[in-house]
mmCIF file of C-alpha atoms and ligand atoms in Angstrom:
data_model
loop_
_atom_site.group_PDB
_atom_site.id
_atom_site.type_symbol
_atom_site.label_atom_id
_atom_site.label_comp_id
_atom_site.label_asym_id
_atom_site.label_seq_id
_atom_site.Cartn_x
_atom_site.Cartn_y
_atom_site.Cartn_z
ATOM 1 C CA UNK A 1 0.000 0.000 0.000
ATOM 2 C CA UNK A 2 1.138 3.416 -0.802
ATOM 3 C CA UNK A 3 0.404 6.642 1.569
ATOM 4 C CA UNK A 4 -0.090 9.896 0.562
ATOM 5 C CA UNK A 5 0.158 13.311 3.166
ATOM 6 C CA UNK A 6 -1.145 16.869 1.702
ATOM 7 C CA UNK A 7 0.981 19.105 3.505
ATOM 8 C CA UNK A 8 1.733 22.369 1.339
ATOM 9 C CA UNK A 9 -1.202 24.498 3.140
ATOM 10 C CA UNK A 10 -0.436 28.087 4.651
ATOM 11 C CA UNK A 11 -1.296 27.104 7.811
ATOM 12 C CA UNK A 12 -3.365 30.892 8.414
ATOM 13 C CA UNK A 13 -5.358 30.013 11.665
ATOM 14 C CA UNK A 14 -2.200 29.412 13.480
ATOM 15 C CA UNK A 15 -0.017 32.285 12.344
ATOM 16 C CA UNK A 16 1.927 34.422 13.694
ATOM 17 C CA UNK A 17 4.395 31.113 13.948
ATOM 18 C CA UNK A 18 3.861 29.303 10.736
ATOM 19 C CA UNK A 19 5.198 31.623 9.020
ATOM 20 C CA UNK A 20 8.710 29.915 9.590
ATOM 21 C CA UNK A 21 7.493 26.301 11.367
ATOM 22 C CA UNK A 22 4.794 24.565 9.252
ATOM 23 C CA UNK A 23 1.721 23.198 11.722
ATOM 24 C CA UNK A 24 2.799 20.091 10.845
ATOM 25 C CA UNK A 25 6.418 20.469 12.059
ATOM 26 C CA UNK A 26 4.953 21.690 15.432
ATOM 27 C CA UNK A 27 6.275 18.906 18.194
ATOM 28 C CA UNK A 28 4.031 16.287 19.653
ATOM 29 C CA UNK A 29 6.308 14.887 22.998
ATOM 30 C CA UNK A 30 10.175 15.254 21.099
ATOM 31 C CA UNK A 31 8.606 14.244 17.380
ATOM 32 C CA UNK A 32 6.972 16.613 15.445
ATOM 33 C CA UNK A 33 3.490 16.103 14.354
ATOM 34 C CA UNK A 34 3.995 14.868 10.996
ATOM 35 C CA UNK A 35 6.713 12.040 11.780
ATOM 36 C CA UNK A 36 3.523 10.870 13.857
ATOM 37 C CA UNK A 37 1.235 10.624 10.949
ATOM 38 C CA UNK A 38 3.960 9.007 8.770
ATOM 39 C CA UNK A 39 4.609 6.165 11.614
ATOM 40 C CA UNK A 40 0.838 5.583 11.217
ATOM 41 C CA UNK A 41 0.792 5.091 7.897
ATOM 42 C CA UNK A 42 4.064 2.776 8.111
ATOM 43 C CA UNK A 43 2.224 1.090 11.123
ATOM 44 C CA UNK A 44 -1.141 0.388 8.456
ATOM 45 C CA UNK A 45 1.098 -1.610 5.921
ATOM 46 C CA UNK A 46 2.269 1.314 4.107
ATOM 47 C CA UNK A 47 5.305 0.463 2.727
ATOM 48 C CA UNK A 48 6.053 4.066 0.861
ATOM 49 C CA UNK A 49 4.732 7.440 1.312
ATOM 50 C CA UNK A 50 4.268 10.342 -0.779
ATOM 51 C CA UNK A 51 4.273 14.152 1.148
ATOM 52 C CA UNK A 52 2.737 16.838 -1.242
ATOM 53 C CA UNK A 53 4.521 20.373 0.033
ATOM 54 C CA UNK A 54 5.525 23.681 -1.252
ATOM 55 C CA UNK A 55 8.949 25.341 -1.460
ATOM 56 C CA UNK A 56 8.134 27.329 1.776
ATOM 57 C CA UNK A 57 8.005 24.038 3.619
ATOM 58 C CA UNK A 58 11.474 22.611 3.271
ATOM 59 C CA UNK A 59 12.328 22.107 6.713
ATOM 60 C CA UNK A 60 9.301 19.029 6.623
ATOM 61 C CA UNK A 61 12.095 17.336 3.758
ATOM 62 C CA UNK A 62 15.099 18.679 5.628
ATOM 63 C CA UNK A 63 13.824 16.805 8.723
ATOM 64 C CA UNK A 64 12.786 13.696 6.863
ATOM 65 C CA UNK A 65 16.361 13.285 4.829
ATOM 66 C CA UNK A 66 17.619 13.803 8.414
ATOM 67 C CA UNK A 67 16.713 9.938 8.835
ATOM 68 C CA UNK A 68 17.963 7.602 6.745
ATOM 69 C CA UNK A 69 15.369 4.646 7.553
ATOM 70 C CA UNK A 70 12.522 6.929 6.915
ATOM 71 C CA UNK A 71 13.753 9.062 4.084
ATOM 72 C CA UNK A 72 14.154 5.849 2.042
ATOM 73 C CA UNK A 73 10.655 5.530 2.227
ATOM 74 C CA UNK A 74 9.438 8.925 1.453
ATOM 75 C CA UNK A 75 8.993 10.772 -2.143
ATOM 76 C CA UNK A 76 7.973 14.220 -2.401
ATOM 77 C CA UNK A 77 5.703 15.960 -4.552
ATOM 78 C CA UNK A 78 5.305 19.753 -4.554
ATOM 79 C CA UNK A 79 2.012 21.954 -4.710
ATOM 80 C CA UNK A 80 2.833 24.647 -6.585
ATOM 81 C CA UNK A 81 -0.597 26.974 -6.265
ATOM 82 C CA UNK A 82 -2.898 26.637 -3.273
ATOM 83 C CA UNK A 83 -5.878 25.371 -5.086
ATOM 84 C CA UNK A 84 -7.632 23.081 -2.429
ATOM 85 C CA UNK A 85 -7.338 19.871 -0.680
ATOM 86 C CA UNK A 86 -8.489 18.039 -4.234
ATOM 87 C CA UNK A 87 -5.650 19.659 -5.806
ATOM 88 C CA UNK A 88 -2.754 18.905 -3.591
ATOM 89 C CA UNK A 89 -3.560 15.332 -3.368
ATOM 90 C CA UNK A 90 -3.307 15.047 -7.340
ATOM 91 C CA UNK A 91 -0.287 16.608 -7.505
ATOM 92 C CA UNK A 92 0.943 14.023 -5.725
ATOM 93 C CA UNK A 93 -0.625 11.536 -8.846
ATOM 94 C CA UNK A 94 2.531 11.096 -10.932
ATOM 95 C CA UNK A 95 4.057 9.529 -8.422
ATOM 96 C CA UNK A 96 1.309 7.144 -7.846
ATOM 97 C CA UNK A 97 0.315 6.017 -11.634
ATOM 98 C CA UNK A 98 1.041 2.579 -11.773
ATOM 99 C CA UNK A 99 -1.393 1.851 -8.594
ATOM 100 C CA UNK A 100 -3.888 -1.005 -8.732
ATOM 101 C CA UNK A 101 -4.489 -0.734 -5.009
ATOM 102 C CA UNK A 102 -6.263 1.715 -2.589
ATOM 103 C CA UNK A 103 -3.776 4.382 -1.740
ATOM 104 C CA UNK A 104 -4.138 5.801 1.684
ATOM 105 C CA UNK A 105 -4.582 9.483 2.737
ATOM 106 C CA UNK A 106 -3.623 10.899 5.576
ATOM 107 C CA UNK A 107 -4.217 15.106 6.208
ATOM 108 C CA UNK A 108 -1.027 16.314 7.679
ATOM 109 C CA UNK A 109 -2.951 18.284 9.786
ATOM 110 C CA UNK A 110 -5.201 15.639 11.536
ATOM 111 C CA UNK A 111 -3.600 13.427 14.757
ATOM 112 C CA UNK A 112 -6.039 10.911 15.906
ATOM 113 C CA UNK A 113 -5.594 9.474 19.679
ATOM 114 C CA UNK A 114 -6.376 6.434 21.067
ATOM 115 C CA UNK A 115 -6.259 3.570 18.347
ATOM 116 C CA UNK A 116 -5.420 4.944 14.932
ATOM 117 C CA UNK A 117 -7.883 4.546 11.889
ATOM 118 C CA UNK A 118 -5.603 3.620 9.150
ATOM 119 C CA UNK A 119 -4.974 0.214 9.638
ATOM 120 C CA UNK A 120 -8.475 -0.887 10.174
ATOM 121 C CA UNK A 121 -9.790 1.336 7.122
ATOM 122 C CA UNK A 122 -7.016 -1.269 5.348
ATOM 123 C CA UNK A 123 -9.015 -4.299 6.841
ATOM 124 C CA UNK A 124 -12.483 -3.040 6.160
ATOM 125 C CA UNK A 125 -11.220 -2.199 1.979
ATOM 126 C CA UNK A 126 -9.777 -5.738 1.896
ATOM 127 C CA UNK A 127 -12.703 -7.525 3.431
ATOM 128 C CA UNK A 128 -14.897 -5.074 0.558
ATOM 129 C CA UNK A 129 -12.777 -6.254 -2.391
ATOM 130 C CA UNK A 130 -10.348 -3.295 -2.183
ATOM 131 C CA UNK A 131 -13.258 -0.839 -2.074
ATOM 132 C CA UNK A 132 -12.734 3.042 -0.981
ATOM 133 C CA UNK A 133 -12.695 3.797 2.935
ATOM 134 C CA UNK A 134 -13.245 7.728 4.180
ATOM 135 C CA UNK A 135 -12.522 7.664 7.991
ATOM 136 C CA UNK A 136 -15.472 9.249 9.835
ATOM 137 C CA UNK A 137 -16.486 11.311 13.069
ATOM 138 C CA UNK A 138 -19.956 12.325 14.811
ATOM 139 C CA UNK A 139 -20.209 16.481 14.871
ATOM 140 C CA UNK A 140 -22.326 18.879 16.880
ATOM 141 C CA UNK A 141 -25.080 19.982 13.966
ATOM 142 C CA UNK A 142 -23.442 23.498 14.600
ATOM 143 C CA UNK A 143 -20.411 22.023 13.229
ATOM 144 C CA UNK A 144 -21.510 20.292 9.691
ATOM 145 C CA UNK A 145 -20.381 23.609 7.790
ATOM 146 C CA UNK A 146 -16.812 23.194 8.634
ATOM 147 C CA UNK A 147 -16.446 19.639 7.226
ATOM 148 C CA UNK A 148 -17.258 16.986 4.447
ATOM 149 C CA UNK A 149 -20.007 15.584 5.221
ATOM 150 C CA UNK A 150 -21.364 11.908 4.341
ATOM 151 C CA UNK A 151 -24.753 9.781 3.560
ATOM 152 C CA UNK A 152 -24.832 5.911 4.276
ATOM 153 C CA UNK A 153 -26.287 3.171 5.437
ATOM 154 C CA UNK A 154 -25.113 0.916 8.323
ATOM 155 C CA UNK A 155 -23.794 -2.310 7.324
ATOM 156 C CA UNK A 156 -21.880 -3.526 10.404
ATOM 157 C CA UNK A 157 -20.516 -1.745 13.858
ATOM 158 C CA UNK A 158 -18.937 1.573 12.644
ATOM 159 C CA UNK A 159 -18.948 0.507 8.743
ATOM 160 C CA UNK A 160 -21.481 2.665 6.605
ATOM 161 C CA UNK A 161 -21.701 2.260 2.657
ATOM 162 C CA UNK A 162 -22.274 5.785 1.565
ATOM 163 C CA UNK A 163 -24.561 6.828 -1.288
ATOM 164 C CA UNK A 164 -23.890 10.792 -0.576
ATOM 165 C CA UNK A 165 -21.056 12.790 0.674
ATOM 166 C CA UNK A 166 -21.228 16.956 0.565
ATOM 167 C CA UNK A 167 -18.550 19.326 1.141
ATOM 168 C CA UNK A 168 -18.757 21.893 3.949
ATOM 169 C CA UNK A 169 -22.838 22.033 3.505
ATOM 170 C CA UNK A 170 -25.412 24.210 5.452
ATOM 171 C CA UNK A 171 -26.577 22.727 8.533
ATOM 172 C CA UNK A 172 -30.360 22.636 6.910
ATOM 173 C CA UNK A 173 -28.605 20.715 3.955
ATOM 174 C CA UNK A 174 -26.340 18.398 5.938
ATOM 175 C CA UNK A 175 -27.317 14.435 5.114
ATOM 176 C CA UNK A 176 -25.696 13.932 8.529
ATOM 177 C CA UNK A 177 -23.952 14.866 11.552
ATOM 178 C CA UNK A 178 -20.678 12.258 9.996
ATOM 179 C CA UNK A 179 -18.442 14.164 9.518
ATOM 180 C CA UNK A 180 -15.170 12.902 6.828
ATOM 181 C CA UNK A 181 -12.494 13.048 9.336
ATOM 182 C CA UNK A 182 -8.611 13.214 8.314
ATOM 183 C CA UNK A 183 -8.108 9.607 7.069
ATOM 184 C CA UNK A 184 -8.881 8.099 3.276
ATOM 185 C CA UNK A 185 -8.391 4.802 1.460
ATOM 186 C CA UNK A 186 -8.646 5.462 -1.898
ATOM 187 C CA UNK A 187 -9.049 3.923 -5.423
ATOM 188 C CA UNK A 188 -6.418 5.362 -7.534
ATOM 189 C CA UNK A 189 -8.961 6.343 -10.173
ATOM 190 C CA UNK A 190 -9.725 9.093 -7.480
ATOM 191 C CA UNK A 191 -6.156 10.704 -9.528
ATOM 192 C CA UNK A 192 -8.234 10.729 -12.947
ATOM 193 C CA UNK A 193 -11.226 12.633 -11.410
ATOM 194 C CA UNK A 194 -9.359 15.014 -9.458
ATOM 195 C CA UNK A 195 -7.511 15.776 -12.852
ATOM 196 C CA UNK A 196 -11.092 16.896 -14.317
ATOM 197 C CA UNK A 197 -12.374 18.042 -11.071
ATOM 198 C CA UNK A 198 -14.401 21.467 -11.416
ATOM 199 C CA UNK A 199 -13.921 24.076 -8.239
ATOM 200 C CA UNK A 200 -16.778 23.656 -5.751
ATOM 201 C CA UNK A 201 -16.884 25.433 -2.160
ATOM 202 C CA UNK A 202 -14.816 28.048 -1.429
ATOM 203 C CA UNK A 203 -13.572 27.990 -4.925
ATOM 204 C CA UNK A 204 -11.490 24.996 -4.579
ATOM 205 C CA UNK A 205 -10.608 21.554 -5.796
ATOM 206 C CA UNK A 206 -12.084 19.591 -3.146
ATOM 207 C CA UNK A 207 -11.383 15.980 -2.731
ATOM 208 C CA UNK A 208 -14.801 15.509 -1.130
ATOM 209 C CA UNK A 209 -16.304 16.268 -4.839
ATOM 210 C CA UNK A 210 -14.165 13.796 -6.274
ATOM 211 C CA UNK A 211 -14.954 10.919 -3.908
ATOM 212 C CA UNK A 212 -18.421 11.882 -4.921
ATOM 213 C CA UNK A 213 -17.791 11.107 -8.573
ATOM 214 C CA UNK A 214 -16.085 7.673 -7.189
ATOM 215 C CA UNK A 215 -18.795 7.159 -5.814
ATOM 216 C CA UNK A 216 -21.070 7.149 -8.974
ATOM 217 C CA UNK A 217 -18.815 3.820 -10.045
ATOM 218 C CA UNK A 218 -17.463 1.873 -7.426
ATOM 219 C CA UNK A 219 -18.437 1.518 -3.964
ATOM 220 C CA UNK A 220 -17.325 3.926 -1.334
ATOM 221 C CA UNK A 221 -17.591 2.699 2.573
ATOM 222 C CA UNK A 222 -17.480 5.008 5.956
ATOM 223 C CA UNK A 223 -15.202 3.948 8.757
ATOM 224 C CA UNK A 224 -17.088 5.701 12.008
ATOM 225 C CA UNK A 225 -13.108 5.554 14.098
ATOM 226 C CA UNK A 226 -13.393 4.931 17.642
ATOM 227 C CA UNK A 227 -10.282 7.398 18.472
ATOM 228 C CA UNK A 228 -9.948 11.359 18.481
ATOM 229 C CA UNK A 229 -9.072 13.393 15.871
ATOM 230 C CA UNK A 230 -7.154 16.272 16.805
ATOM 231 C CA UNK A 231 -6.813 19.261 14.643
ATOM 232 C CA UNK A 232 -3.406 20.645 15.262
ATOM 233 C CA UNK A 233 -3.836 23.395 12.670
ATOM 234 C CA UNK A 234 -5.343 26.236 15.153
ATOM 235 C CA UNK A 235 -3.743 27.147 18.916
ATOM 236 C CA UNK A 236 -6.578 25.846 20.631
ATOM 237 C CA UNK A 237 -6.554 22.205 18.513
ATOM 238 C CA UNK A 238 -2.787 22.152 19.423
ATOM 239 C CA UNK A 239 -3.187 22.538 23.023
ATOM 240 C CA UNK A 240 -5.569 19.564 22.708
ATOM 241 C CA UNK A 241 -3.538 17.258 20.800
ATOM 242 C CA UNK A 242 -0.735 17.802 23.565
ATOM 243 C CA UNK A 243 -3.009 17.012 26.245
ATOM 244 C CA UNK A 244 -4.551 13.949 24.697
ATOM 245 C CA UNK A 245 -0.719 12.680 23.782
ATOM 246 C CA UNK A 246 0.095 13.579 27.229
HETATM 247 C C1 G1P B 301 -10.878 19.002 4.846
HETATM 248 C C2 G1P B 301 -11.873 18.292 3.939
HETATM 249 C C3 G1P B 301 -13.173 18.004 4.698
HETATM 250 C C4 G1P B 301 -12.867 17.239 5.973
HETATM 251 C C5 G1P B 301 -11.819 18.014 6.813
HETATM 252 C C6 G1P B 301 -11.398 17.264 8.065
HETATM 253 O O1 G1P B 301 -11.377 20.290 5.128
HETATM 254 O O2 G1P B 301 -12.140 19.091 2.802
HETATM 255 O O3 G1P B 301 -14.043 17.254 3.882
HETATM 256 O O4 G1P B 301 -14.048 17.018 6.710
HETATM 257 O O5 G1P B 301 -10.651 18.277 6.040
HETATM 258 O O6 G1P B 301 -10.768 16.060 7.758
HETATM 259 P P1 G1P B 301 -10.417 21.483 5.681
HETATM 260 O O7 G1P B 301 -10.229 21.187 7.160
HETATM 261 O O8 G1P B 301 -9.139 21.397 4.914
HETATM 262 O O9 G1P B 301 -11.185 22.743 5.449
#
């Protein structure tokens, strides 16, 4: 399996310091955040992964290369324009061409406590044929706007197959209060949709439309995660994540 970590955003809510330490460089105990997320997707069976920056974020290679075990298993793609999350998971596609299998997604802003979801979204794809997995989270109704939101039906404990997901809706239009939460197994023909992917909220190329097009094809399952996502892009989020990793 091959792993894939967008990492090239600004990093805005939690300025005034990312403007010279990228969120996802920002420690966790003596490792920074990032080397976390990479150990997870290691730890699921991954057995290379691909981290999509830009040039301002360096230091994330510069720490990697740093480490000979773990550099040998990184390649590095660069986002060039900040067009959405969409976008800087294709650019990560010509180094991913030749995949038949799912290819795993982890947002390099996203730490989840307690058990991580990655290497049971593996299991629940191979026991569906190799099908698409989109880890998942319950959110307050108030909350729906800020995140991808699915549709599905229950299949087994914490497994939905989804017929619907939105991006960022309305609470009135929300199909849910699940929430797509930091973790993906994808197809690899997500690459070829994301190429022809229009803009949708915000303006942007949002992976969340693309899964939806997946979607129309082959089936897409929900993986409700029994541990805590932690979003370390924001002060607050940060402050959490330490805690919780306490
Ligand atoms: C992204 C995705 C969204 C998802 C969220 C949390 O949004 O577009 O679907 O729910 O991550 O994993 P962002 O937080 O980048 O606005």
């Amino acid at each position: 399996m091959k792993a894939l970590i967008p990492a090239a955003g600004h990093g805005t809510r939690f300025l005034p310091v990312t403007r010279v330490v990228p969120k996802e460089m920002l420690p966790v105990g003596s490792k920074p955040a990032i080397h976390l997320i990479v150990e997870e997707a290691l730890a699921a069976g991954a057995d290379e992964v691909v981290i999509v920056i830009s040039s301002e974020k360096e230091i994330i290679r510069r720490y990697f290369d740093g480490d000979p075990t773990l550099a040998a298993r990184i390649r590095w793609a660069f986002q060039t324009e900040q067009k959405g999350l969409g976008h800087a998971v294709l650019q990560g596609a010509p180094l991913l061409a030749n995949e038949t299998e799912p290819v795993l997604v982890l947002l390099g802003d996203a730490l989840v406590s307690g058990e991580p979801p990655s290497a049971a979204m593996a299991a629940i794809s191979r026991t569906h044929g190799g099908a698409s997995v989109v880890g998942l989270e319950e959110v307050p109704l108030e909350k729906v706007s800020r995140y991808g939101i699915v549709r599905g039906e229950l299949i087994e404990e914490r497994v939905l197959k989804l017929d619907d997901l939105v991006e960022k809706p309305a609470p009135e239009a929300a199909p849910s209060r699940l929430a797509i939460a930091g973790r993906y197994l994808l197809d690899p023909a997500i690459f070829t949709l994301l190429a022809t992917q229009t803009p949708g909220h915000g303006g942007e190329i949002q992976l969340t439309d693309a899964i939806r097009r997946l979607l129309a094809d082959k089936p897409v399952y929900g993986y409700r995660y029994p541990g805590r996502r932690h979003d370390i892009g924001n002060p607050a989020g940060y402050l959490e994540t330490l805690k919780a990793f306490a």
